PDB file of C-alpha atoms and ligand atoms in Angstrom:
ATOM      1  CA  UNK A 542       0.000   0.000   0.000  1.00 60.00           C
ATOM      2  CA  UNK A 543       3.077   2.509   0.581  1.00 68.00           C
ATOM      3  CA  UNK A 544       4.767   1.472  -2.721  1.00 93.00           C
ATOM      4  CA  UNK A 545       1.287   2.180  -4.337  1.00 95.00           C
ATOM      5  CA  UNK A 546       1.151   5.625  -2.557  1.00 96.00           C
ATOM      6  CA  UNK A 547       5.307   5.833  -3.380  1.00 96.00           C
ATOM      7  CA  UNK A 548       4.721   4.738  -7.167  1.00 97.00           C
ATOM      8  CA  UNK A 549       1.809   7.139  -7.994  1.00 98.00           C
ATOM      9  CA  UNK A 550       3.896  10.052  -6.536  1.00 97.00           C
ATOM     10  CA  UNK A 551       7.103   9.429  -8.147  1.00 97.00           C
ATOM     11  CA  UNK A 552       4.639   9.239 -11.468  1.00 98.00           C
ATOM     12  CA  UNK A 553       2.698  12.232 -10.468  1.00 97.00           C
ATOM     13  CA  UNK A 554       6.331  13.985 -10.390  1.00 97.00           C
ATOM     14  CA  UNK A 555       7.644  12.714 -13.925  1.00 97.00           C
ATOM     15  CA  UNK A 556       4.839  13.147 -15.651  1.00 97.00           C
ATOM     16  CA  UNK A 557       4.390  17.138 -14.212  1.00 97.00           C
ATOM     17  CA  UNK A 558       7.863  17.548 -15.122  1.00 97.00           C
ATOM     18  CA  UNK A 559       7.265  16.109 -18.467  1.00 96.00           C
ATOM     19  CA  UNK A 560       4.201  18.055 -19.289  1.00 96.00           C
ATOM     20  CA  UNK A 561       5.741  21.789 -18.340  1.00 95.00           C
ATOM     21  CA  UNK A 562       2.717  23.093 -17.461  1.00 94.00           C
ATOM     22  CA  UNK A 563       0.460  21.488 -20.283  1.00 95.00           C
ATOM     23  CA  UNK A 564      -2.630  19.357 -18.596  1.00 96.00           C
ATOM     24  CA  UNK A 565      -1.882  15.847 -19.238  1.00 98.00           C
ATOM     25  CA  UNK A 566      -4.354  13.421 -17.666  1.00 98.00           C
ATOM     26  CA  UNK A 567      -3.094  10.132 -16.145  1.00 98.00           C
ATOM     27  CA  UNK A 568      -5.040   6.596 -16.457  1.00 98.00           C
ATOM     28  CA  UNK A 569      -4.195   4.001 -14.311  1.00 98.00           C
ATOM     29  CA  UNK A 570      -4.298   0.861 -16.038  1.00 98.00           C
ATOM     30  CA  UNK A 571      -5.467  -1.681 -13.260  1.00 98.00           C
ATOM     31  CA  UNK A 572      -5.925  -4.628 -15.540  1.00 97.00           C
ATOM     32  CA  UNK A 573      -5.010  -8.161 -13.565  1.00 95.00           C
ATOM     33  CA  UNK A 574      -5.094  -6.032 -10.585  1.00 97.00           C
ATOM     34  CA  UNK A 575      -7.308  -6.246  -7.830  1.00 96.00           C
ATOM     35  CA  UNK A 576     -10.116  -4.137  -6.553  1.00 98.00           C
ATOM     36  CA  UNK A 577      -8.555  -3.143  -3.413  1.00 97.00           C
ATOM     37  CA  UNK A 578      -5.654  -1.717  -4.967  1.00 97.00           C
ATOM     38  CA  UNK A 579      -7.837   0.631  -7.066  1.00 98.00           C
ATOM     39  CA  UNK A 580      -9.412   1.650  -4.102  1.00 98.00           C
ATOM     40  CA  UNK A 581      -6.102   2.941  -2.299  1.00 97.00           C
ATOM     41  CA  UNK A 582      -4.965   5.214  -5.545  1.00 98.00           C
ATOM     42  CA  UNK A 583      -8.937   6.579  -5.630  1.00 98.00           C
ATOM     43  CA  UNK A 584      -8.584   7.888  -1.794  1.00 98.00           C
ATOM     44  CA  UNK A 585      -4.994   9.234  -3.145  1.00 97.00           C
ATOM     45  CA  UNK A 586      -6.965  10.755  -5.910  1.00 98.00           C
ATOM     46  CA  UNK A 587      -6.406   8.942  -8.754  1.00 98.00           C
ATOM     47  CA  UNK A 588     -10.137   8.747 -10.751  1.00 98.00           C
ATOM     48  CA  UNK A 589      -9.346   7.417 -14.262  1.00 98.00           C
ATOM     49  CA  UNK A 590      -9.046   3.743 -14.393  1.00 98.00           C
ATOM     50  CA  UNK A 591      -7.583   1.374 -17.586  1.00 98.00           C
ATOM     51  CA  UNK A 592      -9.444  -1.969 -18.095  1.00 98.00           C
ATOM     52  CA  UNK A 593      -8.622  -4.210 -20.876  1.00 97.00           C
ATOM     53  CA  UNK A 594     -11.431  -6.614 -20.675  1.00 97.00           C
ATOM     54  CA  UNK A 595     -15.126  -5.736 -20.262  1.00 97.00           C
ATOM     55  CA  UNK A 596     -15.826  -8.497 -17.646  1.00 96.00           C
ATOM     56  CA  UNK A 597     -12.908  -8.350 -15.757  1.00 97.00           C
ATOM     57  CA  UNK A 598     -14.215  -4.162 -15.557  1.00 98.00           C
ATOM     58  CA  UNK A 599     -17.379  -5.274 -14.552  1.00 98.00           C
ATOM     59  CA  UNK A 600     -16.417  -7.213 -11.425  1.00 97.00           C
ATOM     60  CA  UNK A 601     -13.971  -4.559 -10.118  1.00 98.00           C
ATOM     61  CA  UNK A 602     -17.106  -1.647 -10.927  1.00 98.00           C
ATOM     62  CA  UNK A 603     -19.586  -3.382  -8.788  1.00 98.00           C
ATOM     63  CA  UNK A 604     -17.444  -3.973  -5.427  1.00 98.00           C
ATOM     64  CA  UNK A 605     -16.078   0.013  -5.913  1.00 98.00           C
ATOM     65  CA  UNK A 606     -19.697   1.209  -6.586  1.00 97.00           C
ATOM     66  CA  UNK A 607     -19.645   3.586  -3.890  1.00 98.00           C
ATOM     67  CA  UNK A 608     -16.348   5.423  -5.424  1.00 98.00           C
ATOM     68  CA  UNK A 609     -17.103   7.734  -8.268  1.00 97.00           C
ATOM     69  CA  UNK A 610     -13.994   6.767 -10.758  1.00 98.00           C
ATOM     70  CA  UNK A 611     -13.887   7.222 -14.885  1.00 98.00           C
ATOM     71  CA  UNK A 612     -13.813   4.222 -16.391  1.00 98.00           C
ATOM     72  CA  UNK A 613     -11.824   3.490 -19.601  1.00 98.00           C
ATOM     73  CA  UNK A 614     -12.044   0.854 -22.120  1.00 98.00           C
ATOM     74  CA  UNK A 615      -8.815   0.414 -23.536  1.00 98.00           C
ATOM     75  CA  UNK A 616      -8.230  -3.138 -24.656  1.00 97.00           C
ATOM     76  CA  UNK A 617     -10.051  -4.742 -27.727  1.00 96.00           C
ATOM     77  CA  UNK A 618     -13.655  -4.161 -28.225  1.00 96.00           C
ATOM     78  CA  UNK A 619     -15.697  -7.154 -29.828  1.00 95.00           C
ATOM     79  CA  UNK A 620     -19.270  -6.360 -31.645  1.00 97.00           C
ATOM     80  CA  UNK A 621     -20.911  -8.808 -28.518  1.00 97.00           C
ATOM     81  CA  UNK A 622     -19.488  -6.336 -25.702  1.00 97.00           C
ATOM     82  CA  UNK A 623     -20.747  -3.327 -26.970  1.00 98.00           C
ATOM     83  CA  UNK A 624     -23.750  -2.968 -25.337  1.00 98.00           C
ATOM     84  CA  UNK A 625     -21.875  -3.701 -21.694  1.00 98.00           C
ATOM     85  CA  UNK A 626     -19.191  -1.300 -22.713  1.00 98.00           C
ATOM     86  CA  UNK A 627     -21.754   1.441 -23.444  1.00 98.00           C
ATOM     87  CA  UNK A 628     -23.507   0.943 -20.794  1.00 98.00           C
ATOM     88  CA  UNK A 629     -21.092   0.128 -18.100  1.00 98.00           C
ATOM     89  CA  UNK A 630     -17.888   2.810 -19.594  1.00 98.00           C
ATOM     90  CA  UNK A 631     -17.016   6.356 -19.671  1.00 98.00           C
ATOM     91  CA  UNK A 632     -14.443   6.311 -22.310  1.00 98.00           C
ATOM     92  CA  UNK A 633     -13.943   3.635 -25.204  1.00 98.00           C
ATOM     93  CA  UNK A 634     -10.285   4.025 -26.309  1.00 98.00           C
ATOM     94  CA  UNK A 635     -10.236   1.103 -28.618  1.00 98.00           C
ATOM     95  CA  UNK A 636     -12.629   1.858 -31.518  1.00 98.00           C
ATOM     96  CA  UNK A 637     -11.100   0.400 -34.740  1.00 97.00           C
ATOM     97  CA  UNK A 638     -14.158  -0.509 -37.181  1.00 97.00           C
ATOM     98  CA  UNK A 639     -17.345   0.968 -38.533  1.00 98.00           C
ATOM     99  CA  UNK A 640     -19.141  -1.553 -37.590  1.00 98.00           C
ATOM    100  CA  UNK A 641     -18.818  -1.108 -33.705  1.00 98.00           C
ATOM    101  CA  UNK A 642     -20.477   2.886 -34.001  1.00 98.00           C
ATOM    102  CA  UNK A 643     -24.087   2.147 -34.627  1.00 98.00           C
ATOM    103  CA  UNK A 644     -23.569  -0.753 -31.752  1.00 98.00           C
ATOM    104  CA  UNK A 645     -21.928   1.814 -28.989  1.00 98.00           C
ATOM    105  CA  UNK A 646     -24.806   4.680 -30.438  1.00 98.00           C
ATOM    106  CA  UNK A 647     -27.650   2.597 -30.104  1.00 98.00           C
ATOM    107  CA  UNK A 648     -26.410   1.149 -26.457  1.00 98.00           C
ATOM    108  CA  UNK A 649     -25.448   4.324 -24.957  1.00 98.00           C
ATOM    109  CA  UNK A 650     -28.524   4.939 -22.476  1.00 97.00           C
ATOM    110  CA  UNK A 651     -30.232   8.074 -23.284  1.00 95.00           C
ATOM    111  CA  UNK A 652     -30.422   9.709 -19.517  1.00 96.00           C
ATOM    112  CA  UNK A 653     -26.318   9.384 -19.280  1.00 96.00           C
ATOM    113  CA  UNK A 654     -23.756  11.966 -21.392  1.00 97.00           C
ATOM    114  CA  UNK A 655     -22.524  11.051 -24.650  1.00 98.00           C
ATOM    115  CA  UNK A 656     -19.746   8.149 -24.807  1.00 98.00           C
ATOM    116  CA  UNK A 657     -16.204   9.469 -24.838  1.00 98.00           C
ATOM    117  CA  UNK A 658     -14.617   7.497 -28.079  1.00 98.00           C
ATOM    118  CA  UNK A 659     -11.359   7.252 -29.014  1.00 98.00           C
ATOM    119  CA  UNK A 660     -10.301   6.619 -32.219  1.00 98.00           C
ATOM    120  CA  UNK A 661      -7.385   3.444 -32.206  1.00 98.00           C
ATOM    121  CA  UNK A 662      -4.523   3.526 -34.912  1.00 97.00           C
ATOM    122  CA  UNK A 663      -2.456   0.607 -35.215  1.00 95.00           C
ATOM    123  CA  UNK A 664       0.493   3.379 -36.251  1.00 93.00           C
ATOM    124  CA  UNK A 665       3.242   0.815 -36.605  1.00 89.00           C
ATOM    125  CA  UNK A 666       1.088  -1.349 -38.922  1.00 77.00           C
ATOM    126  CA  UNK A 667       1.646  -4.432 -36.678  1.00 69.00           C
ATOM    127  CA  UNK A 668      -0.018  -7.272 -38.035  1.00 66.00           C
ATOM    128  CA  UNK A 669      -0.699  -8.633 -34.267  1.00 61.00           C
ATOM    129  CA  UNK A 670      -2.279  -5.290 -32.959  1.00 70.00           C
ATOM    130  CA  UNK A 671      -5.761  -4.047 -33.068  1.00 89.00           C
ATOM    131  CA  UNK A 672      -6.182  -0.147 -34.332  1.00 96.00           C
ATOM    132  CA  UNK A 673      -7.380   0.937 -37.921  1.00 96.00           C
ATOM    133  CA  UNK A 674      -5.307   1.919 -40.539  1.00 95.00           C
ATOM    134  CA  UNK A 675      -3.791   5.767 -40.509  1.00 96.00           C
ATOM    135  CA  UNK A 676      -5.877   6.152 -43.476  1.00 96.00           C
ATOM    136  CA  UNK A 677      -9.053   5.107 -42.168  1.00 97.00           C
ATOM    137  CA  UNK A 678      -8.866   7.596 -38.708  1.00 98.00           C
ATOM    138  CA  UNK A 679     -10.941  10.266 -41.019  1.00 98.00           C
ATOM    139  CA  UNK A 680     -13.955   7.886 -41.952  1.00 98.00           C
ATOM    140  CA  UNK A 681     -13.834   6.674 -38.456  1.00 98.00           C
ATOM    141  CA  UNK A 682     -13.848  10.087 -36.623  1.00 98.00           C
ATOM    142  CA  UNK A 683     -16.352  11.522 -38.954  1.00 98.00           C
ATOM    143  CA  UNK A 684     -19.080   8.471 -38.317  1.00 98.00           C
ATOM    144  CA  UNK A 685     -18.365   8.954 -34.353  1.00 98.00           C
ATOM    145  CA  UNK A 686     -18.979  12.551 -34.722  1.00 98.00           C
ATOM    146  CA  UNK A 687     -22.326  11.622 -36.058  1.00 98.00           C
ATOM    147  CA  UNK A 688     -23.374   9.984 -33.561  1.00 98.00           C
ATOM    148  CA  UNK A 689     -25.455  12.487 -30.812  1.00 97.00           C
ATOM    149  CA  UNK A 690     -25.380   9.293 -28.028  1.00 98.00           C
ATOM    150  CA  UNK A 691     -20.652   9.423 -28.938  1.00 98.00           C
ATOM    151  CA  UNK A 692     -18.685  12.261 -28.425  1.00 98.00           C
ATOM    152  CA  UNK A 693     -15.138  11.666 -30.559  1.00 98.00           C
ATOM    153  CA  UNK A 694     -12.283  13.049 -28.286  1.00 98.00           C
ATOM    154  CA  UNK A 695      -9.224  12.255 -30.100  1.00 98.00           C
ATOM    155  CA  UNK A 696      -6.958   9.755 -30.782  1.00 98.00           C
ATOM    156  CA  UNK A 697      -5.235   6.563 -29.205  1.00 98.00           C
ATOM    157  CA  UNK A 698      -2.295   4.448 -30.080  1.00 96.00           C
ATOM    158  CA  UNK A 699       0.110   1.489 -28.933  1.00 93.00           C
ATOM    159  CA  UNK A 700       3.263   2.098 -30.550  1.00 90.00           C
ATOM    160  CA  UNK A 701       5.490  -1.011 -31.437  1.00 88.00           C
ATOM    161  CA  UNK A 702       6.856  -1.921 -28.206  1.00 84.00           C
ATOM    162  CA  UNK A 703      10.053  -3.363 -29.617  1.00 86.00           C
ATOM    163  CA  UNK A 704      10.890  -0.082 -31.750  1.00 88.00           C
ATOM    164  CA  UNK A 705      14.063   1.630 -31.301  1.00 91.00           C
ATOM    165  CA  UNK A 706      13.526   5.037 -29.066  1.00 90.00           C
ATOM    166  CA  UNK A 707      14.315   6.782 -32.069  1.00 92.00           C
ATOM    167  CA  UNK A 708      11.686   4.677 -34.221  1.00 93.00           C
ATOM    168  CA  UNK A 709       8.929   5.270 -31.471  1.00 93.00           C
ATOM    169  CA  UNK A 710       9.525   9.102 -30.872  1.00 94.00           C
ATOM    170  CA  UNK A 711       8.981   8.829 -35.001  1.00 95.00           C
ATOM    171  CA  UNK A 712       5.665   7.221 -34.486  1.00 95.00           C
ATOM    172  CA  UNK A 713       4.504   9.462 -31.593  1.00 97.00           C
ATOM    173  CA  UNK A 714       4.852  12.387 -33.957  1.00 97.00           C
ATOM    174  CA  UNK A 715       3.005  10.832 -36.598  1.00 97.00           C
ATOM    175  CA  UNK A 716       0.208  10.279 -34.722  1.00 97.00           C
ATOM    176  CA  UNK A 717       0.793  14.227 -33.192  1.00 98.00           C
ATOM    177  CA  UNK A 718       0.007  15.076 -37.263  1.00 98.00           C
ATOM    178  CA  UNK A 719      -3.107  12.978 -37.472  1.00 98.00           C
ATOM    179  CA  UNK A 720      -4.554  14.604 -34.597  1.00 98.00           C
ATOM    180  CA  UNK A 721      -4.168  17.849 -35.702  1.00 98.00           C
ATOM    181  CA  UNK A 722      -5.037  17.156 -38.754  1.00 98.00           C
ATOM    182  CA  UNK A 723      -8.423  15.683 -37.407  1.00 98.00           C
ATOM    183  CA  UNK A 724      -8.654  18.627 -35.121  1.00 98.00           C
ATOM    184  CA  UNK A 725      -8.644  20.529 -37.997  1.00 98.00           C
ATOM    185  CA  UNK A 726     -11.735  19.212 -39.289  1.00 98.00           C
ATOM    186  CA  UNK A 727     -13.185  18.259 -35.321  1.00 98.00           C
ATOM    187  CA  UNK A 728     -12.181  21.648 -33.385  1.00 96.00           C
ATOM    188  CA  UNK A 729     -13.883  19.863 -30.297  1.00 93.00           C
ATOM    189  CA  UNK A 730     -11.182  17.004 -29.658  1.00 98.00           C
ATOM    190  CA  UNK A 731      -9.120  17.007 -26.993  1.00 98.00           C
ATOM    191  CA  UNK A 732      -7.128  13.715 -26.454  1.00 98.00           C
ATOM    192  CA  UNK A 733      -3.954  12.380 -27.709  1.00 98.00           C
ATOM    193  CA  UNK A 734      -4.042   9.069 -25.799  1.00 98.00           C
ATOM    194  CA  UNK A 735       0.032   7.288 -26.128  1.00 98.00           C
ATOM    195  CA  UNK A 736       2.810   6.727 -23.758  1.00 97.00           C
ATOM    196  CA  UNK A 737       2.756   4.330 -21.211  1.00 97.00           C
ATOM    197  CA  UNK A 738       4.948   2.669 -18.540  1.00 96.00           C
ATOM    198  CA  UNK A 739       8.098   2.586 -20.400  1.00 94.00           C
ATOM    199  CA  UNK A 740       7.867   5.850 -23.056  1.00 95.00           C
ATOM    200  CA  UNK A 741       5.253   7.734 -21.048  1.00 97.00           C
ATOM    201  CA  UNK A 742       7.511  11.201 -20.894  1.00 96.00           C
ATOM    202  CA  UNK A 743       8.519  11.104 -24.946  1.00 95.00           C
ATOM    203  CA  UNK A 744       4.710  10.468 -25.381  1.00 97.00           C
ATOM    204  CA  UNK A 745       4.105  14.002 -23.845  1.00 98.00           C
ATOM    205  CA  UNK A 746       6.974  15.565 -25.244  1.00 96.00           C
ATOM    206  CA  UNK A 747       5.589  14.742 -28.684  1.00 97.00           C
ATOM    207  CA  UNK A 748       1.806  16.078 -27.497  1.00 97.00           C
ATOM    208  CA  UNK A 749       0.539  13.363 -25.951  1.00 98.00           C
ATOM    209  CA  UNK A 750      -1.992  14.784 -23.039  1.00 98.00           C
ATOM    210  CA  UNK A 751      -3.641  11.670 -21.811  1.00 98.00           C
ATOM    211  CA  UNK A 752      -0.807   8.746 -20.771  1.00 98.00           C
ATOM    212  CA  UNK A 753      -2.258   5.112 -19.945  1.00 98.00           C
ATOM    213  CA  UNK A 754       0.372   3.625 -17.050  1.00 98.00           C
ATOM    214  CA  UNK A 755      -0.176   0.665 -15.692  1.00 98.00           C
ATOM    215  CA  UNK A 756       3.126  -1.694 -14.487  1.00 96.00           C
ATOM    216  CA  UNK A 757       5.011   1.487 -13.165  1.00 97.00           C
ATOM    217  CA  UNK A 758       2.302   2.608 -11.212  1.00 97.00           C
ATOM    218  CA  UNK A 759       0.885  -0.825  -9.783  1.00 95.00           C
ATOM    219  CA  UNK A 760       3.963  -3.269  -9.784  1.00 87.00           C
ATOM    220  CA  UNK A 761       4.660  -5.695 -12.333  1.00 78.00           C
ATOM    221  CA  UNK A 762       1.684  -8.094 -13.675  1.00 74.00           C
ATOM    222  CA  UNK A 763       1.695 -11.449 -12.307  1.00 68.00           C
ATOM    223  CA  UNK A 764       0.145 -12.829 -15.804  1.00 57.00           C
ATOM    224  CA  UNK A 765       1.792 -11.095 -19.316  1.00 50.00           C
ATOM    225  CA  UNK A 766      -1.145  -9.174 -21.255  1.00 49.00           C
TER     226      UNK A 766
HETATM  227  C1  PLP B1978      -1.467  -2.726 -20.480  1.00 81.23           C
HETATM  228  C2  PLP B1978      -1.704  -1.484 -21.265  1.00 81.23           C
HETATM  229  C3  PLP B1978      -1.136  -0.250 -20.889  1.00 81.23           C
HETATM  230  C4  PLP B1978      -0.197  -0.096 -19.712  1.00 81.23           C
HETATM  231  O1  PLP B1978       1.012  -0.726 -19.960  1.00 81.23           O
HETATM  232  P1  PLP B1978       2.258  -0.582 -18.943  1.00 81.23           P
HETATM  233  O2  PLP B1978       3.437  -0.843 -19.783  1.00 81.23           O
HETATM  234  O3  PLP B1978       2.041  -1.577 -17.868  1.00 81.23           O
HETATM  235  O4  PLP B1978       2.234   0.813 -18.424  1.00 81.23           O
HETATM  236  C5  PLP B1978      -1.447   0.860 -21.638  1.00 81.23           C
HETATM  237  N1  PLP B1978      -2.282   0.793 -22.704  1.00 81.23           N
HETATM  238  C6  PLP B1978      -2.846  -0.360 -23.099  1.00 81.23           C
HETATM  239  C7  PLP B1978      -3.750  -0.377 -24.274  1.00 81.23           C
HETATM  240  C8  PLP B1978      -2.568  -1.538 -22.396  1.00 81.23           C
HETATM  241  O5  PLP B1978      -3.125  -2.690 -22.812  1.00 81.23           O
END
């Protein structure tokens, strides 16, 4: 419970130093961990939580009902989950194809504000890697923007995590350009969603205002995901 308190501070620190001034937002990405352990970094502060899996979100949101935390799909979204992950979600970080709009729209229950989306882009072109193509971010964006039940934010990515620092400050300033460029045509976005653990202060140096950390904050992950 100390390193938890220990970790987020020392990552409070970096990331403030990082951002000069700029608002960057920090998710903690609690996948594989447990309940409890989101509840000590809520009553530190910490509101935004990272879940990779809809279930596994589920279980951890109904024993911390009584905290009020932003929750953030960030993992793969399959066409089956998307009425839980409307429902149950603030943010969906992971949309990568058409056909999961209309799904997320027509789930989103009318008494609660518009969906947060995210728009994934598999930037590296990684054949293992969820994320649409660069190419297809403006199709994507514009049918979110459609949407009155969505409200597109921005942008997310995963760069290769076996690139070169060089190769992944590259890629981090790609996807700076397709933001703006998006921006450009959606003056209401917001969020530039990369850096994590390992590249988390490059991320921000490049523009990134939203960084997803998970192992530095909570400890290595018993299980690899
Ligand atoms: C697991 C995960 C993270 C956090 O990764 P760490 O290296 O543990 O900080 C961030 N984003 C996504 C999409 C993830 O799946």
């Amino acid at each position: 419970m100390a390193d938890l308190a220990e970790r987020l501070n020392s990552i409070r620190t970096r990331l403030d130093t990082a951002a000069a001034g700029q608002p960057v937002h920090l998710l903690a990405v609690s996948k594989t961990q447990p309940a409890s352990a989101i509840r000590v970094l809520a009553a530190l502060g910490q509101r935004a939580f990272g879940e990779n899996y809809v279930q596994e979100a589920l279980a951890k949101q109904q024993e911390l009902s009584d905290l009020a935390l932003e929750w953030h799909l960030i993992g793969p979204l399959q066409s089956n989950k998307c009425k839980e992950a409307a429902i149950h979600f603030d943010w969906i970080q992971s949309l990568d194809r058409p056909k999961l709009i209309p799904l997320l729209a027509r789930f989103r229950p009318a008494e609660r504000e518009p969906l947060n989306v995210l728009v994934q882009v598999n930037i590296d072109d990684e054949a293992s890697k969820s994320g649409c193509a660069p190419e297809q971010v403006t199709g994507l964006a514009a049918a979110v923007a459609a949407e009155p039940s969505l409200r597109l934010r921005g942008l997310m990515a995963i760069p290769d995590p076996a690139a070169s620092e060089a190769k992944r400050q590259a890629t981090f300033r790609r996807m700076r350009a397709l933001f703006e460029g998006e921006r450009a045509r959606h003056p209401g976005i917001d969020i530039l969603s990369m850096g994590m653990s390992d590249d988390f202060p490059s991320a921000i140096e490049a523009g990134a205002n939203l960084v997803r950390i998970g192992s530095a904050l909570f400890g290595p992950r018993s299980s690899r995901q």
